[in-house]
PDB file of C-alpha atoms in Angstrom:
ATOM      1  CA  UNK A  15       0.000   0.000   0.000  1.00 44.00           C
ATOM      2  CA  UNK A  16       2.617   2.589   0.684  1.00 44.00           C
ATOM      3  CA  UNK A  17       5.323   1.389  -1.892  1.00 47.00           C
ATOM      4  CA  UNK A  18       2.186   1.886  -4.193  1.00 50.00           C
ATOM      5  CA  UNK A  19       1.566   5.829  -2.580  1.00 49.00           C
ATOM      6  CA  UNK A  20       4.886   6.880  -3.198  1.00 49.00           C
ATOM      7  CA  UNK A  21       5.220   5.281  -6.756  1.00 49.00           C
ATOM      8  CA  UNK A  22       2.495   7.362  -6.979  1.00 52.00           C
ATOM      9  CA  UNK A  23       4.410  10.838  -5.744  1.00 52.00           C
ATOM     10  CA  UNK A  24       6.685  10.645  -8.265  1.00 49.00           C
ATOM     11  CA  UNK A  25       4.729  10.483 -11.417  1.00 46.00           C
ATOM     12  CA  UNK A  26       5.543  14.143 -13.169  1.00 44.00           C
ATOM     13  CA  UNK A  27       8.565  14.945 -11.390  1.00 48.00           C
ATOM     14  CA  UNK A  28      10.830  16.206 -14.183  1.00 42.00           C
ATOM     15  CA  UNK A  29      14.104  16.773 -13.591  1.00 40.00           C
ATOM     16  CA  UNK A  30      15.249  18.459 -16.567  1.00 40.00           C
ATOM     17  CA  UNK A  31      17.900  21.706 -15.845  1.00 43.00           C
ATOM     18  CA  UNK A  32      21.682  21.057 -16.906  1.00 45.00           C
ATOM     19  CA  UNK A  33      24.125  21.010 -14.189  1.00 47.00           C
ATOM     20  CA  UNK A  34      26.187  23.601 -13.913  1.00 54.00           C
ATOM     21  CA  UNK A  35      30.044  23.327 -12.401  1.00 59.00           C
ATOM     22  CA  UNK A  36      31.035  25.276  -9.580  1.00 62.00           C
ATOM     23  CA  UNK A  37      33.788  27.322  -9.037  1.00 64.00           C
ATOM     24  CA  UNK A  38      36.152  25.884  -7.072  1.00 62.00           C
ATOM     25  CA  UNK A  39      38.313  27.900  -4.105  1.00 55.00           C
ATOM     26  CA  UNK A  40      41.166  26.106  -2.516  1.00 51.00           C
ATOM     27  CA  UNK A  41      40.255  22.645  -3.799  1.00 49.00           C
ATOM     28  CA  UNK A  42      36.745  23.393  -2.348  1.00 58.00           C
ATOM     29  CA  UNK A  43      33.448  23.717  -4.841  1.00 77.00           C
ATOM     30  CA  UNK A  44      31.987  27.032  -4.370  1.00 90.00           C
ATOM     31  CA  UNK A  45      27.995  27.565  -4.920  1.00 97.00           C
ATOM     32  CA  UNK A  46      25.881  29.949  -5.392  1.00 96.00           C
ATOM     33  CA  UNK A  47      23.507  29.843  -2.622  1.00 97.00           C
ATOM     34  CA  UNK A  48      23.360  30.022   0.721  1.00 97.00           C
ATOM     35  CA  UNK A  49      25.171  27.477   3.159  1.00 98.00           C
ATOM     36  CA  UNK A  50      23.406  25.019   5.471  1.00 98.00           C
ATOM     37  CA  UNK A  51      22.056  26.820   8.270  1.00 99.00           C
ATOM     38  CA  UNK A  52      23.989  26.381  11.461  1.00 98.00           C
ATOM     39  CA  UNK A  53      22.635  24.630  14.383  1.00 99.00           C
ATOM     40  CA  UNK A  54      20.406  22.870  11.588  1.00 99.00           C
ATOM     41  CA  UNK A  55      19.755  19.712  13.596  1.00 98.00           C
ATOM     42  CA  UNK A  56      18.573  21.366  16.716  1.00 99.00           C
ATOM     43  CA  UNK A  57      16.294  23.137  15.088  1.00 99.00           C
ATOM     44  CA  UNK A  58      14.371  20.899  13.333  1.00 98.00           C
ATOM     45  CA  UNK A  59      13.943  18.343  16.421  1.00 99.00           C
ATOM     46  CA  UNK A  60      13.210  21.131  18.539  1.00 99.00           C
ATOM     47  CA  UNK A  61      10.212  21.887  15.576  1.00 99.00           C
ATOM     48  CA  UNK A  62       9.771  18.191  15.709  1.00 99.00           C
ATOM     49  CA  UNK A  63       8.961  18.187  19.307  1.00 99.00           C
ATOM     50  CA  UNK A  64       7.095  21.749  19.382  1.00 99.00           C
ATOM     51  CA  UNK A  65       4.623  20.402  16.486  1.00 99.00           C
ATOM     52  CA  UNK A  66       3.841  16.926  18.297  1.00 98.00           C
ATOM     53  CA  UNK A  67       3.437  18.379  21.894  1.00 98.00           C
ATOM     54  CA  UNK A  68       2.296  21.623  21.265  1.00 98.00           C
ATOM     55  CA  UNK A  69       0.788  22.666  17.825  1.00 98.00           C
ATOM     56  CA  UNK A  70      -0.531  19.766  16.476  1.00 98.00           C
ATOM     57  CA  UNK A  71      -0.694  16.647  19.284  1.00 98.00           C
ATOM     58  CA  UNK A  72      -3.336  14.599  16.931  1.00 97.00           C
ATOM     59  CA  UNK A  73      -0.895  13.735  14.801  1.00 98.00           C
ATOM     60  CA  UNK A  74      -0.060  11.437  17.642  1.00 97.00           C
ATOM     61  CA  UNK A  75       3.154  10.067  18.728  1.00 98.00           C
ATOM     62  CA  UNK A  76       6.604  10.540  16.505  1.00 98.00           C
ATOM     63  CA  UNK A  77      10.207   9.714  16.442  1.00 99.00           C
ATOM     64  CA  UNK A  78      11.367  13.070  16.059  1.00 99.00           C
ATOM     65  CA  UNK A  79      14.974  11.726  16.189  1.00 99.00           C
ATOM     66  CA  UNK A  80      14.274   8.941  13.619  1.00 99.00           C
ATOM     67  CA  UNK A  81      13.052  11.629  11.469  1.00 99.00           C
ATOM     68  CA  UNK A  82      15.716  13.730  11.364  1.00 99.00           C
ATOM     69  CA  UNK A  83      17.867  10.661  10.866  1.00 99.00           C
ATOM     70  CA  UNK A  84      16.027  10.157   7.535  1.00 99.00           C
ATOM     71  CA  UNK A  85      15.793  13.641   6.692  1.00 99.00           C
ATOM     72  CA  UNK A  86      19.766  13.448   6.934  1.00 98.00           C
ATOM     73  CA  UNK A  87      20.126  10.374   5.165  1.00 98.00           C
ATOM     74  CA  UNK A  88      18.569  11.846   2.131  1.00 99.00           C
ATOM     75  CA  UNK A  89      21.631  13.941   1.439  1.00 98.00           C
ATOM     76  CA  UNK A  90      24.598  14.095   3.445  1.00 98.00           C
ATOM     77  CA  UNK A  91      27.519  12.126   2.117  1.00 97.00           C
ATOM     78  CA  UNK A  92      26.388  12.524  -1.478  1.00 97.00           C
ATOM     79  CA  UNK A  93      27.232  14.701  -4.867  1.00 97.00           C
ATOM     80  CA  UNK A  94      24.813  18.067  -3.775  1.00 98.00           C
ATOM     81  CA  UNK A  95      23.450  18.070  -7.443  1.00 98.00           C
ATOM     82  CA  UNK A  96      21.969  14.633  -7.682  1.00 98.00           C
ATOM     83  CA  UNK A  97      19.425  14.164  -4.472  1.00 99.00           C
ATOM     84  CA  UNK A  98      16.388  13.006  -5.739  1.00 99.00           C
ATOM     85  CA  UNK A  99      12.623  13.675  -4.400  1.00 99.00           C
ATOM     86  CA  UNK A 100      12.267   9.401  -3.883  1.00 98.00           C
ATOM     87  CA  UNK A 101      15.462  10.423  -1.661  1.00 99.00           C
ATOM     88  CA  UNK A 102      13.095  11.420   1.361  1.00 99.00           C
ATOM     89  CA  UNK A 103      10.653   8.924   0.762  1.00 99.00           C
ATOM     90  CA  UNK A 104      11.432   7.465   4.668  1.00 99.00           C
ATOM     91  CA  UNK A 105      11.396  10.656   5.881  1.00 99.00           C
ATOM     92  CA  UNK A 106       8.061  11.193   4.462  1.00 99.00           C
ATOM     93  CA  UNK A 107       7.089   8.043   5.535  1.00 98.00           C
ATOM     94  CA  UNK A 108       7.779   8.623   9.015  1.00 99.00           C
ATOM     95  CA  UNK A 109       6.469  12.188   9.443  1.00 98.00           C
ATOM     96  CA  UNK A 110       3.378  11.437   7.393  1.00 98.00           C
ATOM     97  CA  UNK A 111       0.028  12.425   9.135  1.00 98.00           C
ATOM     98  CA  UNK A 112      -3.414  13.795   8.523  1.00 97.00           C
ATOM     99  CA  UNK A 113      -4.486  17.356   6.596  1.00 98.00           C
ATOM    100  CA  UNK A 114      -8.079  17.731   8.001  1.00 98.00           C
ATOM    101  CA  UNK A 115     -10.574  18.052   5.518  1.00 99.00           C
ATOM    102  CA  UNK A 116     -11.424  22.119   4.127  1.00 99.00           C
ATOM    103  CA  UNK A 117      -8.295  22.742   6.054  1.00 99.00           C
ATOM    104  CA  UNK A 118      -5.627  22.903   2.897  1.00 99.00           C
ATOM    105  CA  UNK A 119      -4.231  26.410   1.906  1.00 99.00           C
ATOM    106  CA  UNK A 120      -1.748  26.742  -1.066  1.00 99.00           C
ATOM    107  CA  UNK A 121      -0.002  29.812  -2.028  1.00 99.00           C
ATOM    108  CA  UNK A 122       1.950  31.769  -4.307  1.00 98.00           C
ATOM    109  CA  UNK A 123       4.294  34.907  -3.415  1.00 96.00           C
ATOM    110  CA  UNK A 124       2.795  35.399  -0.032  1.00 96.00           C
ATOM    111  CA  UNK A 125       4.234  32.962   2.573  1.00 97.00           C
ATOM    112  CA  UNK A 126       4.622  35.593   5.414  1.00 97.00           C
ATOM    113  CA  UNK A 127       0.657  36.526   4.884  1.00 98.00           C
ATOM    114  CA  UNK A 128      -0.057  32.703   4.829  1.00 98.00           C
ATOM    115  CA  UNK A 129       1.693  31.737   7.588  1.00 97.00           C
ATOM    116  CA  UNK A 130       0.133  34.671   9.604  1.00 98.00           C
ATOM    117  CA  UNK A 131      -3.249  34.046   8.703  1.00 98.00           C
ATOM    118  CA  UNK A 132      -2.914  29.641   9.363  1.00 98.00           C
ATOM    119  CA  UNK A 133      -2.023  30.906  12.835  1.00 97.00           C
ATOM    120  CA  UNK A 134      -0.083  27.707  13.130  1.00 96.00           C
ATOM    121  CA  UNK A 135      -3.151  24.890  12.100  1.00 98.00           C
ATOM    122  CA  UNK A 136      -5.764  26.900  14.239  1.00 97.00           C
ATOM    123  CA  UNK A 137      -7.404  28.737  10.689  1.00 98.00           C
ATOM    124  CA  UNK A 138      -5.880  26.349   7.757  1.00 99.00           C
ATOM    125  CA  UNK A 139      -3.200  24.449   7.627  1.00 99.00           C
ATOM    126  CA  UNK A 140      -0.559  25.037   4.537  1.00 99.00           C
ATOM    127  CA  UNK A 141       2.462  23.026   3.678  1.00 99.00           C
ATOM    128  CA  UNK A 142       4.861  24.895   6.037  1.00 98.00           C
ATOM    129  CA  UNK A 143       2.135  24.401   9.032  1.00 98.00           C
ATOM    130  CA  UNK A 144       2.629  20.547   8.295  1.00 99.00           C
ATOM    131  CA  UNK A 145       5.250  18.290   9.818  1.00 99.00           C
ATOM    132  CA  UNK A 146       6.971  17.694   6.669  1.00 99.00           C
ATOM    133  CA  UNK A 147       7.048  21.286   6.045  1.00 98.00           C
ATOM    134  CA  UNK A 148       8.299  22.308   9.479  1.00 97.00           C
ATOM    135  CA  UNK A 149      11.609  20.363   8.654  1.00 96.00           C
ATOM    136  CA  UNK A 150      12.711  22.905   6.204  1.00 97.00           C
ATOM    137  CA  UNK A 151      10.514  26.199   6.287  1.00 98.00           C
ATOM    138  CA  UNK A 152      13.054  29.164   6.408  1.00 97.00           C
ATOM    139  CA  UNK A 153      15.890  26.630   6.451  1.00 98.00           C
ATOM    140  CA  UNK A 154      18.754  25.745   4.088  1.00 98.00           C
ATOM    141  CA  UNK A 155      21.006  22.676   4.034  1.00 99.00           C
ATOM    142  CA  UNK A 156      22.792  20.185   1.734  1.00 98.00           C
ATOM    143  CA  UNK A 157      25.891  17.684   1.862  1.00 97.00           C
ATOM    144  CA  UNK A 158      28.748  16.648  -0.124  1.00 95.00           C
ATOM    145  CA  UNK A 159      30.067  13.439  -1.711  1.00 95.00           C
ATOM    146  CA  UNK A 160      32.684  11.565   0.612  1.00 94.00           C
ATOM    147  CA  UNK A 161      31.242  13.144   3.741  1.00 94.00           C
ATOM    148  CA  UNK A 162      29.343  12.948   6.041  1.00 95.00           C
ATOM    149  CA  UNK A 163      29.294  16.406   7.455  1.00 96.00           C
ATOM    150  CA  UNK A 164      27.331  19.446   6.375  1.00 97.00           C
ATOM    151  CA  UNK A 165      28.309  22.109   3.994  1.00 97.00           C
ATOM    152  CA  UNK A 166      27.738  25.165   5.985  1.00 97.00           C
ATOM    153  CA  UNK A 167      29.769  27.469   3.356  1.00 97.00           C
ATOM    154  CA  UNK A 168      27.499  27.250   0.430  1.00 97.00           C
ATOM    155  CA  UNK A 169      24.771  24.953  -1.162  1.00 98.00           C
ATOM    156  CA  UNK A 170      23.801  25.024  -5.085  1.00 98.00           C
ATOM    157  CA  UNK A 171      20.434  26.914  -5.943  1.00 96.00           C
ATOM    158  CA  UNK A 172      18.383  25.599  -8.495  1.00 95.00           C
ATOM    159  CA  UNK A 173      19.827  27.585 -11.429  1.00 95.00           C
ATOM    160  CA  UNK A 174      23.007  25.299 -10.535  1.00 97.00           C
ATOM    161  CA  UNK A 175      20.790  22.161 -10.450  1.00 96.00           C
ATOM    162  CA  UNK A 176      17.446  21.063  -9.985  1.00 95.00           C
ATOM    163  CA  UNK A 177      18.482  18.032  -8.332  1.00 98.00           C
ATOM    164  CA  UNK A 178      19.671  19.422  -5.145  1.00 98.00           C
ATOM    165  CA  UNK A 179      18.934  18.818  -1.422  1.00 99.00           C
ATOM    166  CA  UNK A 180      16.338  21.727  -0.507  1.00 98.00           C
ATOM    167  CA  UNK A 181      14.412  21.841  -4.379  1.00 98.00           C
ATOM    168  CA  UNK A 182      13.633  18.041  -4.360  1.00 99.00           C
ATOM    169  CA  UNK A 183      12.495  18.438  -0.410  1.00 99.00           C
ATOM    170  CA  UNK A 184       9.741  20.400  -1.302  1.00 98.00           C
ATOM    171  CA  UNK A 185       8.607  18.895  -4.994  1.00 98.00           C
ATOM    172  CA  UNK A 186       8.000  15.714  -3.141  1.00 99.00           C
ATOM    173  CA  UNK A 187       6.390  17.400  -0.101  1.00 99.00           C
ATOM    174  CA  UNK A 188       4.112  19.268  -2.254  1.00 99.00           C
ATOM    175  CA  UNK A 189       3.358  16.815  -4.047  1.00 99.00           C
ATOM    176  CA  UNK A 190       2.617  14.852  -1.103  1.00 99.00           C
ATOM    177  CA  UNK A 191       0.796  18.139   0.488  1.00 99.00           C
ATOM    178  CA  UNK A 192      -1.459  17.850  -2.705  1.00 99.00           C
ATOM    179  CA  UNK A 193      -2.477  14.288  -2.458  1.00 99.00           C
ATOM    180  CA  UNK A 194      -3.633  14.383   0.990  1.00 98.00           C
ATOM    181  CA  UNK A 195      -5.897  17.649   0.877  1.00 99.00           C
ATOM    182  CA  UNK A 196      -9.722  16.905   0.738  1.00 99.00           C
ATOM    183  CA  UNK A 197     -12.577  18.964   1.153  1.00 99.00           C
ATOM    184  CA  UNK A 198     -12.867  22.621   0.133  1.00 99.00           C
ATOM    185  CA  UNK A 199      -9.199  23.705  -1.089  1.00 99.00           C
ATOM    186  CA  UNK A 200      -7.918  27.380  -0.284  1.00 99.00           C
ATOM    187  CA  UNK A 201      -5.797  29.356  -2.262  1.00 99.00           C
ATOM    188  CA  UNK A 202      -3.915  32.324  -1.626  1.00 99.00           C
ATOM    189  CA  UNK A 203      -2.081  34.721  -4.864  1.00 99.00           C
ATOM    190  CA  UNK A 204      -1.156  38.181  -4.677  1.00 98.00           C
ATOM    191  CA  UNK A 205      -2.220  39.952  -7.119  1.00 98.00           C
ATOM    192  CA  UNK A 206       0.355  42.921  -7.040  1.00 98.00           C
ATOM    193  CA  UNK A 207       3.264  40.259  -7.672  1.00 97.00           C
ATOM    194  CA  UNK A 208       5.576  41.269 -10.534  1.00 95.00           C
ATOM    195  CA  UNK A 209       5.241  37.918 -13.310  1.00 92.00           C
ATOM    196  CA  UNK A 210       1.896  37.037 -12.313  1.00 96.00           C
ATOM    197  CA  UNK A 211      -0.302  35.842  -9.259  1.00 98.00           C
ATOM    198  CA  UNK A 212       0.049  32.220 -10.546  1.00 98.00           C
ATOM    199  CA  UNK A 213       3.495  31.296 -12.121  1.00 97.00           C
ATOM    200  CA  UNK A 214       2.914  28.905 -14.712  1.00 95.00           C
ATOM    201  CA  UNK A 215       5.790  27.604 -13.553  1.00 95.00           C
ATOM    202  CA  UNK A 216       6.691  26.794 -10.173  1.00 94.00           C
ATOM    203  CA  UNK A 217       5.487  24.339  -7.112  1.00 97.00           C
ATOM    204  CA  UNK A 218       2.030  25.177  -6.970  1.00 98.00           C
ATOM    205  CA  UNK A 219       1.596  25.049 -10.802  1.00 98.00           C
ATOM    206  CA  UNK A 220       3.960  21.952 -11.437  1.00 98.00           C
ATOM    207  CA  UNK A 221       3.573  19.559  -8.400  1.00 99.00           C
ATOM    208  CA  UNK A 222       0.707  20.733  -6.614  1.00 99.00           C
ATOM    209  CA  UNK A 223      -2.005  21.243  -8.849  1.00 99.00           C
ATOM    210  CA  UNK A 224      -1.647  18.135 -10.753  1.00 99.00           C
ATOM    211  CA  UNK A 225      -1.621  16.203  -8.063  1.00 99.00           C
ATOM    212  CA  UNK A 226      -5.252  16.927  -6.383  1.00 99.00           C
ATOM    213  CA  UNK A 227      -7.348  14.024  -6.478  1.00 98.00           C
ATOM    214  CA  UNK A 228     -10.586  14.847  -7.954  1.00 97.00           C
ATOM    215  CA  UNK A 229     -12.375  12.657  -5.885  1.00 98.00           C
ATOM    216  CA  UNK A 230     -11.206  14.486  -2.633  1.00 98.00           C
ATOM    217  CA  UNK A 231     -11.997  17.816  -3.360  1.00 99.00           C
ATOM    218  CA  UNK A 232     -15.684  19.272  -3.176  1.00 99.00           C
ATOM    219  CA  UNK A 233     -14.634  22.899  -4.390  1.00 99.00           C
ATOM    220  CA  UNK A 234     -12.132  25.488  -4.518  1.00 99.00           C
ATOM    221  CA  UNK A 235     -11.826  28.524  -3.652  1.00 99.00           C
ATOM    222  CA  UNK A 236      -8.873  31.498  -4.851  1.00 99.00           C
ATOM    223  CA  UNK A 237      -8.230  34.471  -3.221  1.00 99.00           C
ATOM    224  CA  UNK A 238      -6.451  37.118  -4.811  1.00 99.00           C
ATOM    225  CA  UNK A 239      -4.430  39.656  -2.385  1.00 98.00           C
ATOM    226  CA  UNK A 240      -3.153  42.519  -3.168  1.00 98.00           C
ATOM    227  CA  UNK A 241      -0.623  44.397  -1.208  1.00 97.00           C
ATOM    228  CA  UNK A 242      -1.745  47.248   0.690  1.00 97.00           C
ATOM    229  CA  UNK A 243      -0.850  50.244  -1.438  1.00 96.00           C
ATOM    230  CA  UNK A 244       0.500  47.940  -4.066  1.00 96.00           C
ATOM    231  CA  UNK A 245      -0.448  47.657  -7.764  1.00 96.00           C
ATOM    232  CA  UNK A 246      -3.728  45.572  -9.008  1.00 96.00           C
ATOM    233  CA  UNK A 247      -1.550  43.261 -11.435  1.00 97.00           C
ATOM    234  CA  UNK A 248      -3.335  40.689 -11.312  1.00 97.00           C
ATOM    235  CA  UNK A 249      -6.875  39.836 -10.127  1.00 98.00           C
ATOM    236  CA  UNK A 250     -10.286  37.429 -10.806  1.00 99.00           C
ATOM    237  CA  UNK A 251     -11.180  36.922 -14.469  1.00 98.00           C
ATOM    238  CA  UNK A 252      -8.116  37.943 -15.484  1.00 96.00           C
ATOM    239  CA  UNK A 253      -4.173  37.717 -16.258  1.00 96.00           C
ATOM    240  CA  UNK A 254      -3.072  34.785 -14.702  1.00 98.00           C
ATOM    241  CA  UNK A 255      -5.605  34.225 -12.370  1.00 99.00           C
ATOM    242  CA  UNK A 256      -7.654  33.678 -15.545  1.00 98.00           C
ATOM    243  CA  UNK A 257      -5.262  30.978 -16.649  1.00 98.00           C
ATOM    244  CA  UNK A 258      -5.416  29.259 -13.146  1.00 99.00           C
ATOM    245  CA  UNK A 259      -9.433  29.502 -13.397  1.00 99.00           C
ATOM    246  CA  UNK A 260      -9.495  27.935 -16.830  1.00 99.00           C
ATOM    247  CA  UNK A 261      -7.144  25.133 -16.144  1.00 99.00           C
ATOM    248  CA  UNK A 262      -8.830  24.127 -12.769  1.00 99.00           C
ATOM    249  CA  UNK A 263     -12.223  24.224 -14.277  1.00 98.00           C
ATOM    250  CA  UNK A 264     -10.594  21.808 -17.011  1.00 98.00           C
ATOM    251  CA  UNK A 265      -9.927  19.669 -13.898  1.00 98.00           C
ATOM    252  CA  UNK A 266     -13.518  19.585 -13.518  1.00 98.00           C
ATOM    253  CA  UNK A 267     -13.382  21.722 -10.376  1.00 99.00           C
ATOM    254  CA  UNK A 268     -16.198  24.107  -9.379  1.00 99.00           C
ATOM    255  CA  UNK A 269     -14.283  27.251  -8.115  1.00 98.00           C
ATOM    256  CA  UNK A 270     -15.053  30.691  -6.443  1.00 99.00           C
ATOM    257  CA  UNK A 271     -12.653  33.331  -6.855  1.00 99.00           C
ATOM    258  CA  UNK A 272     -12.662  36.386  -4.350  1.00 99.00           C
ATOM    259  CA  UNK A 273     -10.271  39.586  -4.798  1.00 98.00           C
ATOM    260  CA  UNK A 274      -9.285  40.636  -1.248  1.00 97.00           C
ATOM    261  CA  UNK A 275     -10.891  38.197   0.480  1.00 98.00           C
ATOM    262  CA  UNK A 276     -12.308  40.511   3.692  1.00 96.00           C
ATOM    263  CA  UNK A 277     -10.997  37.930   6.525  1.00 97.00           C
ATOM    264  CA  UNK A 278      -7.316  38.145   5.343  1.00 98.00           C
ATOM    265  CA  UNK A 279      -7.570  41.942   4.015  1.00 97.00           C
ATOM    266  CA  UNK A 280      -8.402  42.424   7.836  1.00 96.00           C
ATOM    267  CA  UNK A 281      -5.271  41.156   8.786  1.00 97.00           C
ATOM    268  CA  UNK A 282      -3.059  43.164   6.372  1.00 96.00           C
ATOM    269  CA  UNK A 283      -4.626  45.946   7.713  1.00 96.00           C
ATOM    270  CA  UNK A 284      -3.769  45.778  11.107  1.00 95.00           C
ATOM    271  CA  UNK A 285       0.008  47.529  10.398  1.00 93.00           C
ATOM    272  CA  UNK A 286      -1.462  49.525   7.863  1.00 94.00           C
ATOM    273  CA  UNK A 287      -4.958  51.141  10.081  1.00 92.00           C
ATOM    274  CA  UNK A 288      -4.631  54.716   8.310  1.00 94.00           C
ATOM    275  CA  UNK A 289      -4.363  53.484   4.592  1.00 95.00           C
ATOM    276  CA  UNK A 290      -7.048  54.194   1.844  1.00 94.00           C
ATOM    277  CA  UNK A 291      -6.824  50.707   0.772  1.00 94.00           C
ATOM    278  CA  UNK A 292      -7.881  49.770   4.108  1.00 94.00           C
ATOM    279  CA  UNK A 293     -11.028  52.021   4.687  1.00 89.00           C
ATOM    280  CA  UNK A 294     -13.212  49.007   4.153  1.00 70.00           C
ATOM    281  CA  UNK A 295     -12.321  47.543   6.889  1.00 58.00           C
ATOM    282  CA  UNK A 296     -13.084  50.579   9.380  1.00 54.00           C
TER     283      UNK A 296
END
């Protein structure tokens, strides 16, 4: 049953960017992006812990130290440009648990305003409010062939490789975000975002939407957000909100779409109590 699950996470993964050397300083390859971040293992437990006991104790008992032994295993002591999603299939496996249905909230270009509004699984719960996504929210990390430490210097960002420790963490725990959300499905844009609302490319458009399961969801529902005192880029009906309304509908999935949804417009507006954009809420 679960070999057959995460067979099942991996269809549409593409892994199709060309690697691209480092430089190399004293004998030592030299990336792009940022190093792993320090004290990395004492964080996550310590979000392990804090998300079993304290935010979210019905997902029941949990390993936390097993898990961040399989979250390791997935990379350390191997070339930083070929870790694979199927990589942290244990780690998945073992930090696995329950999205409650109508619950599910993906996003796009807002993850401070989404993690606000969640309030840490007491609204919604989004990827990052998860267990899987507390491992790496905010974090960095990755390893290097022929050892078995961490490289806290640098790490390669995607335009270096797809394949690398922290972009093939979260295609496989979106996708595995995506398969377990039922009920009414939330989704957050912002609509003053330079490119778009919805990136046609990108996790939401490329691992998480094609992996809902029809049979799951009842409806969905977009909201579009601008920022306060931003532009109106993007917003219902049209742009790429448009393109995100045709393709779910395609999908066969009856959808709402709501520019500045009131609820989280109230929110924005709490550091902002004297803007025009916010006299609707007064």
């Amino acid at each position: 049953m679960m070999k057959s699950f995460f067979l099942s996470l991996l269809v549409g993964l593409l892994f199709s960017k060309d690697y691209v050397k480092p430089t190399e300083i004293d004998g030592k390859k030299k990336w792009k992006g940022e190093g792993t971040t320090s004290n990395l293992e004492s964080i996550v437990i310590g979000r392990c812990y804090e998300y079993i006991r304290i935010v979210n104790p019905s997902v029941g008992e949990k390993n936390c130290t097993e898990i961040w032994e399989a979250f390791k295993k997935a990379f350390i002591n191997k070339d930083p440009c070929n870790i694979l999603p199927s990589d942290y299939e244990l780690f998945i496996n073992l930090s696995l648990h329950t999205i409650p249905p109508n619950k599910s909230l993906f996003w796009e270009n807002n993850h401070l305003l989404v993690t606000s509004y969640s309030d840490r699984t007491r609204r919604y719960m989004p990827l990052c409010d998860t267990l899987i996504g507390s491992f790496g929210d905010f974090l960095n990390w990755c390893g290097q062939a022929n050892d078995t430490g961490f490289n806290y210097d640098s790490c390669p960002n995607t335009e270096e490789c797809e394949n690398n420790a922290v972009e093939s963490f979260w295609k496989i725990a979106s996708i595995t975000y995506a398969k377990q959300s039922s009920g009414v499905i939330y989704i957050m844009l912002n609509g003053s975002a330079i490119g778009g609302a919805y990136p046609v490319k990108g996790f939401f458009a490329d691992y998480e939407v094609p992996n809902f399961q029809k049979d799951r969801i009842s409806r969905i529902e977009i909201w579009v957000m601008d920022d306060i005192g931003g532009p109106d880029l993007d917003s219902c009906g049209r742009g790429s909100v448009q393109i995100l309304e045709e393709r779910l509908k395609t999908m066969g999935y009856d959808i709402t779409c709501i520019d500045n949804y009131k609820s989280v417009l109230l929110l924005k507006c709490l550091d902002y109590l004297n803007h025009s954009d916010c006299s609707i809420v007064s």
